[in-house]
């Protein structure tokens, strides 16, 4: 697997009011990984992301990006290479036209204007919102704003993209659109971290899941492994994905042979049932 | 700036609850006149004109109509600016008039005191007996009052031409180019963006309070109003924090710079503006 691109060691973070939000976090992120970050409300996912991107300064611990330890001087390098799509698009969108909004990151990277314009066009096309170019974001709907906030990060061409609860508030169609974008980004080899409460999505999409509970990482492994462990599920207040439940139910009723070969998609499940 | 000035009529959020989607657009315009000016600015057909050109034309016209102080000039300005906004910009006449009429009561109040006077004796060219006193006026005074109103409307229509065709961000960037202090322009940018968020939050809080009978009688209403106001402050602080985080995450390092499209001024536009200004001057010269 080689060297991790992002290495986090012994990270601690407490908010101003003394709430310890992160406690001894260790994590290695490798290039091209699709990681789901799960855990109940207030478990520390968003805080973790803000630390990983350098917006919040950890109280203790170190972060290294591609072998370089991050300090105050090269903080920008970290922010440049790790983009966050925020949980609430309203907190992210700042400019008063979609074009200026998507160009905000690239402008901050001090790129030449032609390059910025090229990236903006590219990102808008990617998110299928080129028509909105001159519209003011504050008159867009929630789902449209979400697309803009994703285009924001795509235009920065960061190596790692973090999505903080991207599906919250999206209708099924937009959710599907989002998953298509995720697949497309994945096929381009982008490293992605996504926090979500949708266990079915985690099971379907992620190669690796990191489970947070009360500011600690309590599990880190394949979704299959994690969802098989009663202990982890209980500790993190997680539900099992529907597909696994159904599989176990069928095994229980002796309708399926128990091979522990859980299907990862509806398609795979269909084939499994068809083979019987 | 008029685009930012919001009137206190955003409380119609509850009409959203009707749930009729195709009416949403219409309802949107009721969110106070301030934000509808903003809305029109984005929809204007002359939005792609160079903003510096529009701002300078509007300012120059404003100054001319005040300095030249001539009713014919005022009339010409009103017609020309209306033409730009309605015919070129594609704004509906009703919308234009309703925006132009916002300050009408101020203007009437301001100018009427010039036109009329009070006295206990029946003096003056025209007078009207009102119980204990007389209201009197003269043709000359009425003329002054009328000309003043024309002048004010000319000035307003010049300003509206700008604000109904140029989104705030572009006006701000023009200000930036003429070296208005950065602190000021950046603040304006942020405030502008922020207003919409706060309005949204405010509507949501009001609606939720309303659904819990927070406005059932006057006393409760005041109490709820206070709660919402203080809560709005706390929410703004929190939002400001979240906002700053998001900006930093995108490499913001203290300089707020936005991508702008280059909007070219055509020679024809400049020529037309020059003709218009000279026409105003000539008009003034001939009718002095
Ligand atoms: N700005 C803040 N000031 C103080 N405490 C905060 C702040 N933001 C979060 N916290 C606290 O830090 C802890 C972790 O919060 P965080 O937002 O990281 O959770 P999360 O896992 O993202 O939750 P969710 O799923 O609800 O988004 C919580 O206990 C929360 O109360
Ligand atoms: Mg969160």
Coordinates of C-alpha atoms in Angstrom, one line a residue, chain A:
Chain A
X1 CA 0.0 0.0 0.0
X2 CA 3.0 2.3 0.5
X3 CA 3.1 5.5 2.5
X4 CA -0.1 7.0 3.7
X5 CA -0.9 10.5 2.4
X6 CA -2.3 11.7 5.6
X7 CA -1.0 10.5 8.9
X8 CA -2.6 11.5 12.1
X9 CA -1.0 10.7 15.5
X10 CA -2.3 11.1 19.0
X11 CA -4.6 14.0 18.1
X12 CA -6.4 15.8 21.0
X13 CA -8.9 18.6 20.6
X14 CA -11.1 20.4 23.1
X15 CA -13.5 23.3 22.3
X16 CA -13.1 26.6 24.1
X17 CA -15.8 25.7 26.6
X18 CA -13.7 22.7 27.7
X19 CA -15.7 20.0 26.0
X20 CA -13.1 17.4 24.9
X21 CA -14.2 16.7 21.4
X22 CA -11.4 14.5 20.2
X23 CA -9.3 12.1 22.3
X24 CA -6.2 10.3 21.1
X25 CA -7.0 10.0 17.5
X26 CA -4.7 7.9 15.3
X27 CA -5.4 7.4 11.6
X28 CA -3.6 6.7 8.4
X29 CA -5.3 7.6 5.1
X30 CA -3.9 6.1 2.0
X31 CA -4.2 7.3 -1.5
X32 CA -7.4 6.5 -3.4
X33 CA -9.3 5.1 -0.3
X34 CA -13.0 5.5 0.0
X35 CA -13.6 5.9 3.7
X36 CA -16.8 6.3 5.6
X37 CA -16.7 8.1 9.0
X38 CA -19.5 7.0 11.2
X39 CA -20.7 7.6 14.7
X40 CA -23.6 9.1 16.5
X41 CA -24.4 12.8 16.8
X42 CA -21.8 14.7 18.6
X43 CA -19.2 11.9 18.3
X44 CA -16.6 14.2 16.9
X45 CA -16.7 13.6 13.2
X46 CA -17.0 17.2 12.1
X47 CA -14.4 18.2 14.6
X48 CA -12.0 15.6 13.3
X49 CA -12.5 16.9 9.8
X50 CA -11.8 20.5 10.8
X51 CA -8.6 19.3 12.5
X52 CA -7.5 17.2 9.5
X53 CA -7.9 20.3 7.3
X54 CA -6.0 22.5 9.6
X55 CA -8.9 24.9 10.4
X56 CA -8.8 23.9 14.0
X57 CA -5.4 23.6 15.6
X58 CA -5.1 20.4 17.7
X59 CA -4.2 20.8 21.3
X60 CA -1.8 17.9 21.0
X61 CA -0.7 15.5 18.4
X62 CA 0.6 15.8 14.9
X63 CA -0.6 15.6 11.4
X64 CA 1.7 14.8 8.5
X65 CA 0.8 15.2 4.8
X66 CA 2.9 13.1 2.4
X67 CA 5.6 12.7 5.0
X68 CA 5.8 16.4 6.0
X69 CA 4.7 17.3 9.5
X70 CA 2.2 20.1 9.4
X71 CA 3.1 23.3 11.4
X72 CA 1.9 26.9 11.2
X73 CA 4.1 27.6 8.2
X74 CA 2.9 24.9 5.8
X75 CA -0.6 24.9 7.0
X76 CA -1.8 26.2 3.7
X77 CA -0.3 23.2 2.0
X78 CA -2.6 21.1 4.0
X79 CA -5.7 23.2 3.3
X80 CA -4.8 23.2 -0.4
X81 CA -4.7 19.4 -0.6
X82 CA -7.6 18.6 1.7
X83 CA -11.0 20.1 0.7
X84 CA -14.1 19.9 2.9
X85 CA -17.6 20.1 1.7
X86 CA -19.4 21.4 4.8
X87 CA -22.4 19.9 6.4
X88 CA -24.4 23.0 5.9
X89 CA -24.0 24.6 2.5
X90 CA -25.2 27.9 3.9
X91 CA -22.2 28.1 6.1
X92 CA -19.9 27.6 3.2
X93 CA -21.3 29.7 0.4
X94 CA -19.9 33.1 0.6
X95 CA -19.9 34.9 -2.8
X96 CA -22.9 36.4 -4.5
X97 CA -22.7 34.6 -7.8
X98 CA -22.2 30.9 -8.4
X99 CA -19.2 31.7 -10.5
X100 CA -17.5 33.9 -7.9
X101 CA -18.4 31.3 -5.3
X102 CA -16.8 28.4 -7.1
X103 CA -13.8 30.6 -7.9
X104 CA -13.2 31.6 -4.3
X105 CA -10.9 28.7 -3.5
X106 CA -8.8 28.9 -6.7
X107 CA -8.5 32.7 -6.3
X108 CA -7.2 32.1 -2.8
X109 CA -4.7 29.7 -4.3
X110 CA -3.5 32.8 -6.2
X111 CA -3.9 31.1 -9.6
X112 CA -3.9 33.1 -12.7
X113 CA -7.4 34.3 -13.7
X114 CA -7.6 32.2 -16.9
X115 CA -6.8 29.1 -14.8
X116 CA -9.4 30.0 -12.3
X117 CA -12.0 30.5 -15.0
X118 CA -11.1 27.2 -16.6
X119 CA -11.4 25.4 -13.2
X120 CA -14.8 27.0 -12.5
X121 CA -16.2 26.0 -15.8
X122 CA -14.9 22.5 -15.3
X123 CA -16.3 22.1 -11.8
X124 CA -19.6 23.5 -12.8
X125 CA -19.8 21.2 -15.7
X126 CA -18.8 18.3 -13.4
X127 CA -21.7 19.1 -11.1
X128 CA -24.0 19.8 -14.0
X129 CA -24.8 23.4 -12.9
X130 CA -23.1 25.4 -15.7
X131 CA -26.5 27.1 -16.3
X132 CA -26.4 28.6 -12.8
X133 CA -23.2 30.3 -13.4
X134 CA -24.5 33.9 -13.0
X135 CA -27.2 33.1 -10.5
X136 CA -26.9 34.3 -6.9
X137 CA -26.5 31.3 -4.6
X138 CA -28.9 32.6 -2.0
X139 CA -31.8 32.2 -4.4
X140 CA -31.0 28.5 -5.0
X141 CA -32.7 25.5 -3.4
X142 CA -31.0 23.4 -0.8
X143 CA -30.1 20.7 -3.2
X144 CA -28.7 23.2 -5.7
X145 CA -26.7 24.9 -3.0
X146 CA -25.2 21.5 -2.1
X147 CA -24.1 21.0 -5.7
X148 CA -22.5 24.5 -5.6
X149 CA -20.7 23.6 -2.4
X150 CA -19.3 20.5 -3.9
X151 CA -18.3 22.3 -7.1
X152 CA -16.4 24.7 -4.7
X153 CA -14.1 21.9 -3.7
X154 CA -13.8 20.2 -7.0
X155 CA -12.5 23.5 -8.4
X156 CA -9.7 23.4 -5.8
X157 CA -8.5 20.1 -7.2
X158 CA -7.5 18.9 -3.8
X159 CA -6.2 15.3 -3.4
X160 CA -8.4 14.4 -0.5
X161 CA -12.0 15.4 -0.4
X162 CA -14.0 15.3 2.8
X163 CA -17.8 15.3 2.7
X164 CA -19.5 16.1 6.0
X165 CA -22.9 14.5 5.8
X166 CA -23.4 15.2 2.2
X167 CA -26.8 13.5 1.9
X168 CA -28.5 15.4 4.7
X169 CA -31.5 17.2 3.3
X170 CA -31.3 15.9 -0.2
X171 CA -34.2 14.2 -2.0
X172 CA -33.7 10.7 -3.5
X173 CA -32.9 12.1 -6.9
X174 CA -30.2 14.4 -5.6
X175 CA -28.8 11.7 -3.4
X176 CA -28.4 9.5 -6.4
X177 CA -26.8 12.3 -8.3
X178 CA -24.4 12.7 -5.4
X179 CA -23.5 9.0 -5.5
X180 CA -22.8 9.3 -9.2
X181 CA -20.5 12.2 -8.5
X182 CA -18.8 10.2 -5.8
X183 CA -18.3 7.2 -8.1
X184 CA -16.9 9.5 -10.8
X185 CA -14.5 11.1 -8.3
X186 CA -13.6 7.6 -7.1
X187 CA -12.8 6.4 -10.6
X188 CA -10.4 9.4 -10.9
X189 CA -8.5 8.1 -7.9
X190 CA -9.5 10.8 -5.5
X191 CA -9.2 10.0 -1.8
X192 CA -12.5 10.5 -0.1
X193 CA -13.8 10.7 3.5
X194 CA -17.5 10.8 4.0
X195 CA -19.3 11.2 7.3
X196 CA -22.8 9.9 7.2
X197 CA -25.6 8.3 9.3
X198 CA -26.8 6.2 6.3
X199 CA -25.4 2.7 7.1
X200 CA -26.7 1.3 3.8
X201 CA -24.7 3.9 2.0
X202 CA -21.6 3.0 4.0
X203 CA -22.1 -0.7 3.3
X204 CA -22.6 0.0 -0.4
X205 CA -19.9 2.5 -1.0
X206 CA -17.1 2.5 1.5
X207 CA -14.0 0.3 1.4
X208 CA -13.1 1.3 4.9
X209 CA -15.1 2.6 7.8
X210 CA -13.9 4.6 10.8
X211 CA -16.2 4.6 13.8
X212 CA -16.2 7.5 16.2
X213 CA -17.7 7.4 19.6
X214 CA -17.4 10.1 22.2
X215 CA -14.3 11.6 20.6
X216 CA -12.5 8.4 20.1
X217 CA -12.0 6.0 17.2
X218 CA -13.4 2.8 18.4
X219 CA -13.1 0.8 15.2
X220 CA -11.4 1.0 11.9
X221 CA -11.8 -1.6 9.2
X222 CA -14.0 -2.9 6.4
X223 CA -17.7 -2.0 6.7
X224 CA -18.5 -5.8 6.6
X225 CA -16.3 -6.4 9.6
X226 CA -17.6 -3.5 11.6
X227 CA -21.2 -4.3 10.9
X228 CA -20.7 -7.9 12.0
X229 CA -19.5 -6.8 15.4
X230 CA -22.3 -6.5 17.9
X231 CA -20.0 -4.8 20.3
X232 CA -19.1 -2.0 18.0
X233 CA -22.6 -1.5 16.8
X234 CA -23.9 -1.2 20.3
X235 CA -21.1 1.2 21.5
X236 CA -21.6 3.5 18.5
X237 CA -25.4 3.2 18.5
X238 CA -25.3 2.0 14.9
X239 CA -27.9 0.0 13.0
X240 CA -27.0 -2.8 10.7
X241 CA -27.4 -2.3 6.9
X242 CA -30.7 -3.7 5.6
X243 CA -29.0 -6.1 3.2
X244 CA -27.1 -7.8 6.1
X245 CA -30.3 -8.0 8.1
X246 CA -32.1 -9.6 5.3
X247 CA -29.3 -12.0 4.6
X248 CA -29.3 -13.1 8.3
X249 CA -33.0 -13.4 8.3
X250 CA -32.9 -15.7 5.3
X251 CA -30.2 -17.8 6.9
X252 CA -32.2 -18.0 10.1
X253 CA -35.2 -19.3 8.2
X254 CA -32.9 -21.7 6.4
X255 CA -33.7 -20.2 3.1
X256 CA -30.1 -19.5 2.5
X257 CA -26.9 -21.3 3.2
X258 CA -24.8 -19.5 5.8
X259 CA -21.5 -18.8 4.0
X260 CA -21.0 -15.4 5.7
X261 CA -20.6 -14.1 2.2
X262 CA -22.7 -11.0 2.7
X263 CA -23.8 -9.4 -0.6
X264 CA -22.6 -5.8 -1.0
X265 CA -25.2 -4.6 -3.4
X266 CA -28.8 -5.4 -4.3
X267 CA -27.4 -6.6 -7.6
X268 CA -25.1 -9.1 -5.9
X269 CA -27.9 -10.2 -3.7
X270 CA -30.1 -10.9 -6.7
X271 CA -27.4 -13.0 -8.3
X272 CA -26.9 -14.9 -5.0
X273 CA -30.6 -15.6 -4.8
X274 CA -30.7 -16.5 -8.5
X275 CA -28.0 -19.1 -8.0
X276 CA -30.0 -21.1 -5.6

